[in-house]
mmCIF file of C-alpha atoms and ligand atoms in Angstrom:
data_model
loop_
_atom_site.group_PDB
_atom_site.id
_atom_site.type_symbol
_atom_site.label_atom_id
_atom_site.label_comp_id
_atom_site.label_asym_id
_atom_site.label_seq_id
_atom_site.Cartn_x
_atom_site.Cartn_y
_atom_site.Cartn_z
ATOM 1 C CA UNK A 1 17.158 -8.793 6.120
ATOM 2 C CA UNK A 2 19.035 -7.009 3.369
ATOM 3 C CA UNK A 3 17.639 -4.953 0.477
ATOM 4 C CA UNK A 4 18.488 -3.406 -2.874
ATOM 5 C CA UNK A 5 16.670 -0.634 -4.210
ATOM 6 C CA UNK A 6 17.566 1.015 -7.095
ATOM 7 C CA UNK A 7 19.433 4.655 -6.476
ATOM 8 C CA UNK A 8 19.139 7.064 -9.384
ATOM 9 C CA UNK A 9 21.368 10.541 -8.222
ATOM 10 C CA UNK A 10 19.901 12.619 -11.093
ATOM 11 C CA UNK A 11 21.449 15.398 -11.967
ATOM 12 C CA UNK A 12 21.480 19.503 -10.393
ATOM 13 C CA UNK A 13 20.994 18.888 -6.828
ATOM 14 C CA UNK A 14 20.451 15.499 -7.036
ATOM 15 C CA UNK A 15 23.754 13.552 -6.695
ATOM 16 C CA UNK A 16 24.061 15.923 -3.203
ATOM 17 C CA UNK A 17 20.857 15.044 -1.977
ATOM 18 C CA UNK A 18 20.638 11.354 -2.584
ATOM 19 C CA UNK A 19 24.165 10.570 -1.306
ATOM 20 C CA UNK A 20 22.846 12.648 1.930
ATOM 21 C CA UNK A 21 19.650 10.151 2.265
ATOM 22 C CA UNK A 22 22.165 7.499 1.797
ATOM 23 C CA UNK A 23 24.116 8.264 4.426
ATOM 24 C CA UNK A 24 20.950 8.503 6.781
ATOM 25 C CA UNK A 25 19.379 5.542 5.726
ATOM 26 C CA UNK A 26 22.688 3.323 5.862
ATOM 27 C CA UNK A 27 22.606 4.456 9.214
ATOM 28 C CA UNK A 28 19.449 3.561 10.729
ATOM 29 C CA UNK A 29 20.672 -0.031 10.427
ATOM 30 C CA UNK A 30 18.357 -1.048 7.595
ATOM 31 C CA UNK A 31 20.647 -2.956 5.310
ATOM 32 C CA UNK A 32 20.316 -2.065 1.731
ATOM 33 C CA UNK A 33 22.400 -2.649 -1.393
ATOM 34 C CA UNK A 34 21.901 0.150 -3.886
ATOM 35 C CA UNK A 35 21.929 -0.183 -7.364
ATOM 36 C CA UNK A 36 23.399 2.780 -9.142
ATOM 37 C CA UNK A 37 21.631 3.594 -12.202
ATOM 38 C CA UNK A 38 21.747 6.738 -14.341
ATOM 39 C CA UNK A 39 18.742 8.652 -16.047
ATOM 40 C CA UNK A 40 18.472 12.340 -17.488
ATOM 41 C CA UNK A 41 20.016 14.905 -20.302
ATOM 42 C CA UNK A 42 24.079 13.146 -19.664
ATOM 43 C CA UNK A 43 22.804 9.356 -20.284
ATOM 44 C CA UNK A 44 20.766 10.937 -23.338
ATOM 45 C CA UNK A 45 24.001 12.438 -24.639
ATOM 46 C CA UNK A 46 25.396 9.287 -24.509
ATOM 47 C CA UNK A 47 22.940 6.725 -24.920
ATOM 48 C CA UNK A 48 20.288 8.296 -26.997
ATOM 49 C CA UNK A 49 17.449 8.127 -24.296
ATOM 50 C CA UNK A 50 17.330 10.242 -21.212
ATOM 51 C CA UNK A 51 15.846 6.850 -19.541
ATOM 52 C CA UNK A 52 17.782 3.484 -20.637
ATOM 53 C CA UNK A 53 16.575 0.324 -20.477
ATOM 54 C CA UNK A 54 19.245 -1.166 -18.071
ATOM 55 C CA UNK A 55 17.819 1.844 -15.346
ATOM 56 C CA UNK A 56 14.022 0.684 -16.010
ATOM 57 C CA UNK A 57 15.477 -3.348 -15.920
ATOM 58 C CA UNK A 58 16.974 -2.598 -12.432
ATOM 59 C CA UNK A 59 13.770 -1.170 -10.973
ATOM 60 C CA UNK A 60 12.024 -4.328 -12.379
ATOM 61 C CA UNK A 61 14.154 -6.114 -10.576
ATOM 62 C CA UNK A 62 14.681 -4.311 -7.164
ATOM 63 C CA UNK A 63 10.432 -3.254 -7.132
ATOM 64 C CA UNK A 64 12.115 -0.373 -5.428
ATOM 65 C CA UNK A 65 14.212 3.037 -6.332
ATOM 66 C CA UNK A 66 15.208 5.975 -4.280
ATOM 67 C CA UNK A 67 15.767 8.749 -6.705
ATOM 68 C CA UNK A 68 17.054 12.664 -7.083
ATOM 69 C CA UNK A 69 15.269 15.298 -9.372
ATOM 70 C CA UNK A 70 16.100 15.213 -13.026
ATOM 71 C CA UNK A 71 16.135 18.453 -14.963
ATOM 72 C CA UNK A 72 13.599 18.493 -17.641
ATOM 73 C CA UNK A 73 13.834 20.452 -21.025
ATOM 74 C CA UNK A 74 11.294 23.403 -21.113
ATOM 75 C CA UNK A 75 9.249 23.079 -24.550
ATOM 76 C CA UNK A 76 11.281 21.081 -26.885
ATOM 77 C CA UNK A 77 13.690 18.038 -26.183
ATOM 78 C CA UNK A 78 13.270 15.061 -24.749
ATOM 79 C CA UNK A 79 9.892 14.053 -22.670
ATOM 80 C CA UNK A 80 10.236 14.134 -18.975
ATOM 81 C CA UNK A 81 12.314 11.242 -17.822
ATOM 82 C CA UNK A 82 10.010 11.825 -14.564
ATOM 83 C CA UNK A 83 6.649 11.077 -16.345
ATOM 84 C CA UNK A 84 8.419 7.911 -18.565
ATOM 85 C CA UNK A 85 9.056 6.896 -15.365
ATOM 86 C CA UNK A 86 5.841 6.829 -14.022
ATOM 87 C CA UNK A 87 3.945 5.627 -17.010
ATOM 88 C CA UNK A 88 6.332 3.078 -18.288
ATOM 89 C CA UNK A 89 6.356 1.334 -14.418
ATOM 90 C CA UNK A 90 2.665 1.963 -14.294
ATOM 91 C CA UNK A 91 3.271 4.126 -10.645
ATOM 92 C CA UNK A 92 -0.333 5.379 -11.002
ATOM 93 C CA UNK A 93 -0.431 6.856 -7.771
ATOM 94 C CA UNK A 94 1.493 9.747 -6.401
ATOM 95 C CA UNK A 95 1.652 10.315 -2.493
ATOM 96 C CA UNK A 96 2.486 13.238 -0.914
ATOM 97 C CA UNK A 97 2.343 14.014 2.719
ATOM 98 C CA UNK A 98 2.255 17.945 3.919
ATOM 99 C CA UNK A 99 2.706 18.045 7.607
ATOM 100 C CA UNK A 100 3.854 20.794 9.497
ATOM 101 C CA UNK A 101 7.395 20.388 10.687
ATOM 102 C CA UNK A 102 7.844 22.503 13.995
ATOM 103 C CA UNK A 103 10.919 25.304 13.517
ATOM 104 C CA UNK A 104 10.026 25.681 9.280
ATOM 105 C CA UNK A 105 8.213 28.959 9.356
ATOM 106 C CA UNK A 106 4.984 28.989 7.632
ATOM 107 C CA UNK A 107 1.239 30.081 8.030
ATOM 108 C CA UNK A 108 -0.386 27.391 10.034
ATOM 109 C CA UNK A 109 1.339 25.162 12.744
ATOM 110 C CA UNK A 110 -1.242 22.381 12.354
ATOM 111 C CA UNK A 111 -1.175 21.342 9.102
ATOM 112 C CA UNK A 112 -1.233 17.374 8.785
ATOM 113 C CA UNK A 113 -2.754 16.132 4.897
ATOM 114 C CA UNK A 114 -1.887 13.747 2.250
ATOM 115 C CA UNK A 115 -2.426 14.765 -1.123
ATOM 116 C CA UNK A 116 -3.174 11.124 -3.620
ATOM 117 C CA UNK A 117 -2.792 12.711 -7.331
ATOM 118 C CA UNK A 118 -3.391 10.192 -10.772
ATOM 119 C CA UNK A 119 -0.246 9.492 -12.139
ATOM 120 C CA UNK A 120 -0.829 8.095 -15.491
ATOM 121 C CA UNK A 121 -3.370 9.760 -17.504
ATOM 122 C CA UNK A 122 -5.449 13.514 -17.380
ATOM 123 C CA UNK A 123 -3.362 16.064 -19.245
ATOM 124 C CA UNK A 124 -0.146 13.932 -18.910
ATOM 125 C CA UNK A 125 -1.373 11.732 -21.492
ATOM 126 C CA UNK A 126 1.589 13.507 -23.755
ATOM 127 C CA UNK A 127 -1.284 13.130 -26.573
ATOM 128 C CA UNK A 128 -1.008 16.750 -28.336
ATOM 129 C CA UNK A 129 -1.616 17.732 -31.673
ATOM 130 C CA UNK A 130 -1.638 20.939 -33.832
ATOM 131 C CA UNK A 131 -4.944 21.003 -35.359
ATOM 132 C CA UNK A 132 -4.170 23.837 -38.040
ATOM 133 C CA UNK A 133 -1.609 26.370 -36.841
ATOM 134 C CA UNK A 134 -2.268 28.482 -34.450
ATOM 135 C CA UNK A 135 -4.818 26.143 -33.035
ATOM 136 C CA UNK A 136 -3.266 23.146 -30.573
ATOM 137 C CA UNK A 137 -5.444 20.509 -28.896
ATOM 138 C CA UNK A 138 -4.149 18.701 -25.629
ATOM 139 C CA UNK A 139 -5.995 15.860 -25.031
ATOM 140 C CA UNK A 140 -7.285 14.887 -21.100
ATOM 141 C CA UNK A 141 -7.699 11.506 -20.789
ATOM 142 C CA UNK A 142 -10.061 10.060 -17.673
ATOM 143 C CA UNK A 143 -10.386 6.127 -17.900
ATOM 144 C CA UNK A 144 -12.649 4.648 -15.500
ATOM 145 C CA UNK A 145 -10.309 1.713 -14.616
ATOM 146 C CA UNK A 146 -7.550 4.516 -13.933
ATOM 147 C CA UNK A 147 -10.069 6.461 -11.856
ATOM 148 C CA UNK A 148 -11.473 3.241 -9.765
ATOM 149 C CA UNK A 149 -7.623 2.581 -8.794
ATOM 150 C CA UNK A 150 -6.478 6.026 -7.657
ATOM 151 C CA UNK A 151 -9.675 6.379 -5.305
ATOM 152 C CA UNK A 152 -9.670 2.591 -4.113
ATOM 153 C CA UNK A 153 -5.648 3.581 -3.273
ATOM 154 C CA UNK A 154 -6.775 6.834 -1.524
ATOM 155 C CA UNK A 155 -8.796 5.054 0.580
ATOM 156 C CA UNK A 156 -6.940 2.266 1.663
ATOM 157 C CA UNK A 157 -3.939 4.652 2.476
ATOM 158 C CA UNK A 158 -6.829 6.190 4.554
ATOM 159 C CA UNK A 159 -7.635 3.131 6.218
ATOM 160 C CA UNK A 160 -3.724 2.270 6.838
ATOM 161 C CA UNK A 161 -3.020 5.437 8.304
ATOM 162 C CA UNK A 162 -6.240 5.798 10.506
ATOM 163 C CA UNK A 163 -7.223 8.356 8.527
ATOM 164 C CA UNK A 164 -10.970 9.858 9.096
ATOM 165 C CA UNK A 165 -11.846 11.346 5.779
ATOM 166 C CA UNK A 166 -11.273 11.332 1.757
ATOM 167 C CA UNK A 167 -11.935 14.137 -0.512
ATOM 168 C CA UNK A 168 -12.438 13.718 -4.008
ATOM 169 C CA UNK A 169 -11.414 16.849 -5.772
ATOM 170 C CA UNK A 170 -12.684 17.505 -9.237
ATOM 171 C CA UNK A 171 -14.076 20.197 -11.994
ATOM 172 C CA UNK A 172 -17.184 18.202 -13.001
ATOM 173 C CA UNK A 173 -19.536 21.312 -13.027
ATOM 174 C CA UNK A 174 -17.450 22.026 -15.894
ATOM 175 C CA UNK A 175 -16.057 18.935 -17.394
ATOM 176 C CA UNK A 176 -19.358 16.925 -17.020
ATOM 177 C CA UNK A 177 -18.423 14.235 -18.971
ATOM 178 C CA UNK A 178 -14.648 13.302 -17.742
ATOM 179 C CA UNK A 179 -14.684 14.661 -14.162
ATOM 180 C CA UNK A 180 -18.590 13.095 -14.511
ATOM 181 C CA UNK A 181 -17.381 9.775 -14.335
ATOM 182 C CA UNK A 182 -14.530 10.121 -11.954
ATOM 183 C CA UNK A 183 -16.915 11.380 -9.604
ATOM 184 C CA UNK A 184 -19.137 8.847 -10.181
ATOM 185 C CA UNK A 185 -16.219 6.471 -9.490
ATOM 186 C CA UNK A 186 -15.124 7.954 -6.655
ATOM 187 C CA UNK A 187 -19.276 8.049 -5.004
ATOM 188 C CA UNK A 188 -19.216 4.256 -5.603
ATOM 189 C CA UNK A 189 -15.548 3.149 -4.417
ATOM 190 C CA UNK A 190 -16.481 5.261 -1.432
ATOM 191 C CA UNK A 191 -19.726 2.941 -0.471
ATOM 192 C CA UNK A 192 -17.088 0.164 0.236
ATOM 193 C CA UNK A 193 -15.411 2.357 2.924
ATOM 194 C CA UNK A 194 -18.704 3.104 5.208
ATOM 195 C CA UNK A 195 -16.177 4.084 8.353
ATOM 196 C CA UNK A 196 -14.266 6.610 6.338
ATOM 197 C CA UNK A 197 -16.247 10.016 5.866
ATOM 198 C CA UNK A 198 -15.905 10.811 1.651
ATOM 199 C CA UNK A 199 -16.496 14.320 0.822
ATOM 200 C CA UNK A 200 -16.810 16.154 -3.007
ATOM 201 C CA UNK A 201 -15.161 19.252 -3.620
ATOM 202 C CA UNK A 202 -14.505 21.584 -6.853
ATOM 203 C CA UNK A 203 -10.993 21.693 -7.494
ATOM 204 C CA UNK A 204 -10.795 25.872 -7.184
ATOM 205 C CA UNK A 205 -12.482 26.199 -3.950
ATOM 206 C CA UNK A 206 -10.412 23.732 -2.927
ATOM 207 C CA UNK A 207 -7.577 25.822 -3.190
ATOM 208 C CA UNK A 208 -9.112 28.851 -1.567
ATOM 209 C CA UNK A 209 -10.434 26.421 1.247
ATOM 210 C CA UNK A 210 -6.740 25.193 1.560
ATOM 211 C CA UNK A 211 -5.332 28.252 1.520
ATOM 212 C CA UNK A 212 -7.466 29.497 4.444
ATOM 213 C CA UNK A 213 -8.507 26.415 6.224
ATOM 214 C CA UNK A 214 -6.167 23.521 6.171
ATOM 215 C CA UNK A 215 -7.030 21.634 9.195
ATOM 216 C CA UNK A 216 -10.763 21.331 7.595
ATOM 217 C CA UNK A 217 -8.976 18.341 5.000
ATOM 218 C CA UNK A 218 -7.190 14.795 5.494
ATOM 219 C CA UNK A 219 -7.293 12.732 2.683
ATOM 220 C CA UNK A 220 -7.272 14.465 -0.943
ATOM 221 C CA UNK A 221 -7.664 12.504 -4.182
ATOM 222 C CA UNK A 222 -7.440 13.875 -7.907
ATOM 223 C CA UNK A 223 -6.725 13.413 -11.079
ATOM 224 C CA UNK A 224 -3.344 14.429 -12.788
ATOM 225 C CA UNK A 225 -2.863 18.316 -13.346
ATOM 226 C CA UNK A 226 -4.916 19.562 -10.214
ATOM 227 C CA UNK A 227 -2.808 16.990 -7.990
ATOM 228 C CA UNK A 228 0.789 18.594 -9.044
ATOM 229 C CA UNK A 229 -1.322 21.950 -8.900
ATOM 230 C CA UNK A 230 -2.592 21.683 -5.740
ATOM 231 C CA UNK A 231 0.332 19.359 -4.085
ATOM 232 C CA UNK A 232 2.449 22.103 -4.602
ATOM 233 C CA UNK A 233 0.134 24.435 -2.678
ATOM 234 C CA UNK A 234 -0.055 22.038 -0.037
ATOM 235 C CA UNK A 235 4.219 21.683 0.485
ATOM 236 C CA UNK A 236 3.719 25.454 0.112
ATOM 237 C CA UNK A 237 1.561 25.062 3.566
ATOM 238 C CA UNK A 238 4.218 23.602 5.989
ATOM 239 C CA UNK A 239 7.036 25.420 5.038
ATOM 240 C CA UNK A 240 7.834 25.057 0.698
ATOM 241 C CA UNK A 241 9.621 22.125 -1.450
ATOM 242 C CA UNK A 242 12.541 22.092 0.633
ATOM 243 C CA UNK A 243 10.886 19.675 2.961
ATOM 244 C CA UNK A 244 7.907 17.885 0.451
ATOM 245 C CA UNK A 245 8.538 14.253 0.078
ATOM 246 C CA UNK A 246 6.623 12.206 -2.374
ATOM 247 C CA UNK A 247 5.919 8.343 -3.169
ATOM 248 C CA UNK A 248 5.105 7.349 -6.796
ATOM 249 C CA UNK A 249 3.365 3.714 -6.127
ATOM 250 C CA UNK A 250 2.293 1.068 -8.273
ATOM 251 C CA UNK A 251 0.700 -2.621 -8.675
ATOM 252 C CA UNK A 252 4.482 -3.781 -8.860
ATOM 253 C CA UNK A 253 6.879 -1.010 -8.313
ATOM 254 C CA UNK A 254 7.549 2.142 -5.851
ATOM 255 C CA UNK A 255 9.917 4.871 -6.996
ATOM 256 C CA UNK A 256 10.295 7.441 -3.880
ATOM 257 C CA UNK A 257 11.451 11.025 -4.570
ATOM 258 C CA UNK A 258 11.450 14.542 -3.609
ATOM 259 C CA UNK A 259 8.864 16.936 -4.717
ATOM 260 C CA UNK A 260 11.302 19.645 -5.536
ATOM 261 C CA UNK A 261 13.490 19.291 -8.826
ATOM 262 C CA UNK A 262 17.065 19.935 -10.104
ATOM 263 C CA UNK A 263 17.252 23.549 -8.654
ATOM 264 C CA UNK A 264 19.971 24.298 -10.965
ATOM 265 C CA UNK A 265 20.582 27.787 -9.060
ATOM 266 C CA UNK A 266 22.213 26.073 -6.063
ATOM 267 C CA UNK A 267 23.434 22.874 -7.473
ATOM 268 C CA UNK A 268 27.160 21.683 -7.124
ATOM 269 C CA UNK A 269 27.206 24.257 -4.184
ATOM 270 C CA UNK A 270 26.769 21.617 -0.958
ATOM 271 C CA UNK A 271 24.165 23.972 -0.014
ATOM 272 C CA UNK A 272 20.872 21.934 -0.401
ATOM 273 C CA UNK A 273 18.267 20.918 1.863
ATOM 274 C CA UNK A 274 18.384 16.950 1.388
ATOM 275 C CA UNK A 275 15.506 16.646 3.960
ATOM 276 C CA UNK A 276 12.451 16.219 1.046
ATOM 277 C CA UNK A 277 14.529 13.073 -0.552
ATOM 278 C CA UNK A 278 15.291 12.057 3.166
ATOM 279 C CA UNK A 279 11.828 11.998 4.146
ATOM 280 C CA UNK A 280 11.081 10.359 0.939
ATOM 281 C CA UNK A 281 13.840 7.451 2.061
ATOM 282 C CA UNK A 282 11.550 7.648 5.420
ATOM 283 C CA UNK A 283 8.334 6.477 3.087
ATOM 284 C CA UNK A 284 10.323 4.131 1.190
ATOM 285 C CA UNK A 285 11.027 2.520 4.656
ATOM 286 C CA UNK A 286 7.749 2.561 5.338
ATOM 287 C CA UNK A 287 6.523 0.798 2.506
ATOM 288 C CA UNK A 288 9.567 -2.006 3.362
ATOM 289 C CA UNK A 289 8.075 -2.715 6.509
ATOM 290 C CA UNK A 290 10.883 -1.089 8.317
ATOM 291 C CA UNK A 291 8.633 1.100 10.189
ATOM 292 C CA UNK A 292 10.622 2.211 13.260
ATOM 293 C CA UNK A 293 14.042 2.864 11.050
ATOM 294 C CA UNK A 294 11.213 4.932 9.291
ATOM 295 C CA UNK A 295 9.872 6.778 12.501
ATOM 296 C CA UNK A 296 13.538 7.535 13.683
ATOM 297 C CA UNK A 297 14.402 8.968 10.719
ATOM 298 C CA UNK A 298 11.644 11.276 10.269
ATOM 299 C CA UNK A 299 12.086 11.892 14.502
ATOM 300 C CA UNK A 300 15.991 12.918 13.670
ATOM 301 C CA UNK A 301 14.615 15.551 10.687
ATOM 302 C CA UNK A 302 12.320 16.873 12.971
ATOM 303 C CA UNK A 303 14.564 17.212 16.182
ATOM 304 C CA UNK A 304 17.133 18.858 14.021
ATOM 305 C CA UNK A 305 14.800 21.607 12.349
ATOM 306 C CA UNK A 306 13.316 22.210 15.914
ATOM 307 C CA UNK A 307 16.631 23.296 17.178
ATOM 308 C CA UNK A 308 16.945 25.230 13.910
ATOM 309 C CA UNK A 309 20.856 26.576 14.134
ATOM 310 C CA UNK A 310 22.217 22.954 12.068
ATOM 311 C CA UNK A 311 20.107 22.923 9.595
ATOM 312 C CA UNK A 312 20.701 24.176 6.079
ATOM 313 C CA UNK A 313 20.068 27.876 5.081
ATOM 314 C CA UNK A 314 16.862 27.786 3.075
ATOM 315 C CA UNK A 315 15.554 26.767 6.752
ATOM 316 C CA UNK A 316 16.895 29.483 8.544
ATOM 317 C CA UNK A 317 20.382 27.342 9.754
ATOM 318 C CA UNK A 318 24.006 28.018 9.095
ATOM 319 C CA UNK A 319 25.050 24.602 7.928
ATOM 320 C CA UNK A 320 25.634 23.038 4.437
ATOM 321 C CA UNK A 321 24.478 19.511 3.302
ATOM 322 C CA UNK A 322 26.953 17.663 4.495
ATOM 323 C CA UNK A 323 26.803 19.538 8.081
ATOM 324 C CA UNK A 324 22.990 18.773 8.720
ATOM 325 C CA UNK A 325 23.481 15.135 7.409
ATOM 326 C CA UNK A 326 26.140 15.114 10.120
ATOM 327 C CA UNK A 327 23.692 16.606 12.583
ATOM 328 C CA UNK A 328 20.905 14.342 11.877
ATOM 329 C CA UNK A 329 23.374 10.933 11.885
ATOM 330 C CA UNK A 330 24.705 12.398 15.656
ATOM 331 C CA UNK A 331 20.603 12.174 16.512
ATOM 332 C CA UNK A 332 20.148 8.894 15.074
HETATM 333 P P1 NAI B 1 13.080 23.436 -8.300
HETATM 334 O O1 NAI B 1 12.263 22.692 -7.311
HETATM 335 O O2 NAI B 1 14.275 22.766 -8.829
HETATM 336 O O3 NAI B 1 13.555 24.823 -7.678
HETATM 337 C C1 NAI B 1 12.646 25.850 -7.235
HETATM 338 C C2 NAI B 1 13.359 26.733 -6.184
HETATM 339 O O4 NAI B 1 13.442 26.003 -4.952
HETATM 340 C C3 NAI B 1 14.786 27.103 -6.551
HETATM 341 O O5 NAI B 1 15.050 28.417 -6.093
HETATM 342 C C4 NAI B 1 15.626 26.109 -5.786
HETATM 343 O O6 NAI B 1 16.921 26.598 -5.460
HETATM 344 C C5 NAI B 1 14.799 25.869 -4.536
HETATM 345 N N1 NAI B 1 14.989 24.498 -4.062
HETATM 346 C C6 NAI B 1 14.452 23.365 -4.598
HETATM 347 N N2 NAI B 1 14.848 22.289 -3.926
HETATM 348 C C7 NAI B 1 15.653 22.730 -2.926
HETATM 349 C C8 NAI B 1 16.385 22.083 -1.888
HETATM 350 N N3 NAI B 1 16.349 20.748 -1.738
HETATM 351 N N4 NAI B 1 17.131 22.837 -1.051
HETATM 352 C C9 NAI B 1 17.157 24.173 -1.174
HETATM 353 N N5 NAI B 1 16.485 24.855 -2.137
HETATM 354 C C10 NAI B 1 15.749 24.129 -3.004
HETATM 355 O O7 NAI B 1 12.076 23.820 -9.469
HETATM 356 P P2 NAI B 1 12.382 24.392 -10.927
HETATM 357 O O8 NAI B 1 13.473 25.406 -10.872
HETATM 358 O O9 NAI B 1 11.065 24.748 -11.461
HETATM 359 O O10 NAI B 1 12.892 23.138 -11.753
HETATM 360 C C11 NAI B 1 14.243 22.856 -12.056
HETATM 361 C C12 NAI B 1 14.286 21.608 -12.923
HETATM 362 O O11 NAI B 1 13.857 20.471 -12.173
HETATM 363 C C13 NAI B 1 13.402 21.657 -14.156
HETATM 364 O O12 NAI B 1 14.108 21.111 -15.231
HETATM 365 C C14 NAI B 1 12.231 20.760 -13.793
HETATM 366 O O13 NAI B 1 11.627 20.188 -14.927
HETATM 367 C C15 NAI B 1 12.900 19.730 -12.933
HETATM 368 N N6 NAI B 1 11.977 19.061 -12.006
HETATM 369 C C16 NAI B 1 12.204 17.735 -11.769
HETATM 370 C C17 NAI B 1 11.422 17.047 -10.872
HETATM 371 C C18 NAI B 1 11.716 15.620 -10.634
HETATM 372 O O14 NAI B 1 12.741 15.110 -11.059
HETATM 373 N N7 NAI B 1 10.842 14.917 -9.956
HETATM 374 C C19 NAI B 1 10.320 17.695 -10.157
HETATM 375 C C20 NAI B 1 10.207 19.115 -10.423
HETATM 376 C C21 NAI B 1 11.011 19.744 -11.328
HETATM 377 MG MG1 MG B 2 4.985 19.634 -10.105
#
C-alpha cells in the first residue's frame, strides 16, 4: 500500500536532515509519495505568513507530515510556525521517547521513558498583555477538556506499549487552582486504567529525581512548559538532541519531527546528525502500521551508533550526513 505524507524540509539543518530520513525511509520498502510543502522565515518573505495555507491544506489532506526544524524569531517577528502548527491542526499531544542508544555516551545506560507534554494550551496560549509598562501578564491556560485528553492519551500509549506506570507531573502545591484541576483530572482518568500503576509528582523534584534516578519513571504526562522543560532534560539523559525524536499527535492529524531545531551553527555544512528526524520517520511508521519497516529502521540507527566510527561527529564518528545515511541504508 502506498502513502503520502506531507514533507516540510524547513530551513538551517533541516533540508539535510529530512532528505537523509527520506532516503532511509524510501528504503525500507514502505512506499510513500511525499508532498513537498514549504513553511518558515523564506515562505514569509514571500507569501506574507511563515505557515501558508496550501502547507496546512496538504496536511489536511495527507493526516500525515514528516518535517525539519524551522528557525524561530527570538522576541519579535512572526509567532512560531512550530506552535501554529500544533494549535491550528489541534496536535494536542507531544510524544517523546528518551531511550538510551548503546555507543552515545551519557550518564546512565538504562534509560528507557516517554515523556507525553500538552500541546495546545498552559503558557503557549500566546495570550500576553502589557498591563501598564513595566508590568507584563502571560496568561496559563488549563482547560479541563484539554487536560482529560492529554492524560486519557498518556495512558493509552501506556497500554499500547505495555507500559507499567504513568506519572502525572504538576505544580499544584503552588498553582492550586490550575494544576488543582489537572490533577484532579488526571486521579479520575487514571481509575479507568486499574492495571496501569498512576503516580503524582511535583514538577521540580521531578527533575532532581530524573536527574539522579531515571530508571525509577516510565510514563510522564504534563502540561505545556514543564513538558518542553523537562523533555529536554530527558533527551539530555541518553545522549542530547542529536538523537531526540518527537511525535506531535492529534484527533485527525500527526506531524513527526525532531526535537532539536534549525542549529544554524552547522547548517549548509553536511555535517548533521539526521538520526532525531530519522527516528521520528521510525514513529511516523509506527503510527502507519508499518511496524517492522519501523523496527528495522530504528535496529539500523542503533547498529550503526554501536559500531560508532560511521556515524556523524557530534557522536563521536568521522562521517558527514550523507556518509552515515549511506552506512545505515548498507544495514538496512
Ligand atoms: P538547536 O537544537 O538548533 O541547536 C542547539 C545545539 O545543538 C547547536 O549547537 C546545534 O549545532 C546542535 N544540534 C542540534 N541539532 C543537531 C543535529 N541534528 N546534529 C548535530 N548537532 C545538532 O537549538 P537552538 O540553537 O536553540 O535553536 C535554533 C533555532 O531552531 C531557533 O530559531 C529555534 O526557535 C528553532 N527551533 C525549532 C524547533 C522546531 O522546528 N521544532 C525546535 C527547537 C528550536
Ligand atoms: Mg523546546
Amino acid at each position: 500500500m502506498a502513502y503520502t505524507v506531507t514533507l516540510i524540509p524547513g530551513d538551517g539543518i533541516g533540508p539535510e536532515v529530512t532528505e537523509a530520513t527520506r532516503r532511509v525511509i524510501d528504503a525500507t520498502g514502505v512506499e510513500i509519495e511525499w508532498e513537498i510543502q514549504e513553511a518558515g522565515g523564506d515562505v514569509m518573505n514571500r507569501y506574507g505568513t511563515p505557515l501558508p495555507q496550501t502547507t496546512l491544506d496538504s496536511i489536511k489532506k495527507n493526516k500525515v507530515a514528516l518535517k525539519g526544524p524551522i528557525t524561530t524569531p527570538v522576541g519579535t517577528g512572526f509567532r512560531s510556525v512550530n506552535v501554529q502548527l500544533r494549535q491550528s491542526l489541534d496536535l494536542f499531544a507531544n510524544y517523546r521517547p528518551a531511550k538510551t542508544i548503546p555507543g552515545v555516551s551519557s550518564r546512565y545506560d538504562d534509560v528507557d521513558l516517554i515523556v507525553v507534554r500538552e500541546n495546545t494550551e498552559g503558557l503557549y496560549s500566546g495570550l500576553e498583555h502589557i498591563v501598564v509598562p513595566g508590568v507584563v501578564e502571560s496568561l496559563r491556560v488549563i482547560t479541563e477538556k484539554a487536560s482529560e485528553r492529554i492524560v486519557r492519551f498518556a495512558f493509552e500509549t501506556a497500554l499500547k506499549y505495555k507500559r507499567r506506570k504513568v506519572t502525572a507531573v504538576h505544580k499544584a502545591n503552588i498553582l492550586k487552582l490550575s494544576d488543582g484541576l489537572y490533577l484532579e483530572v488526571a486521579r479520575r482518568i487514571a481509575r479507568n486504567y486499574p492495571d496501569i500503576q498512576f503516580e503524582e509528582s511535583i514538577v521540580d523534584a521531578t527533575a532532581m529525581k530524573l536527574v539522579m534516578d531515571p530508571q525509577a519513571f516510565d510514563v510522564l504526562v504534563m502540561e505545556n512548559l514543564f513538558g518542553d522543560i523537562i523533555s529536554d532534560l530527558t533527551s539530555g539523559l541518553v545522549g542530547g538532541l542529536g538523537m531526540a525524536p518527537s511525535a506531535n499527535i492529534g484527533e485527525s492529524y500527526s506531524v513527526f519531527e525532531a526535537v532539536h531545531g534549525s542549529a544554524p551553527d552547522i547548517a549548509g555544512k553536511g555535517v548533521a546528525n539526521p538520526s532525531a528526524l530519522i527516528l521520528s520517520g521510525a514513529l511516523m511508521l509506527h503510527h502507519l502500521g508499518e511496524v517492522a519497516a519501523a523496527e528495522r529502521m530504528e535496529q539500523a540507527v542503533r547498529r550503526v551508533v554501536a559500531e560508532g566510527t560511521r556515524t556523524t561527529r557530534d557522536l563521536g564518528g568521522e562521517s558527514n550526513t550523507r556518509e552515515y545515511v549511506e552506512a545505515l541504508l548498507e544495514v538496512l
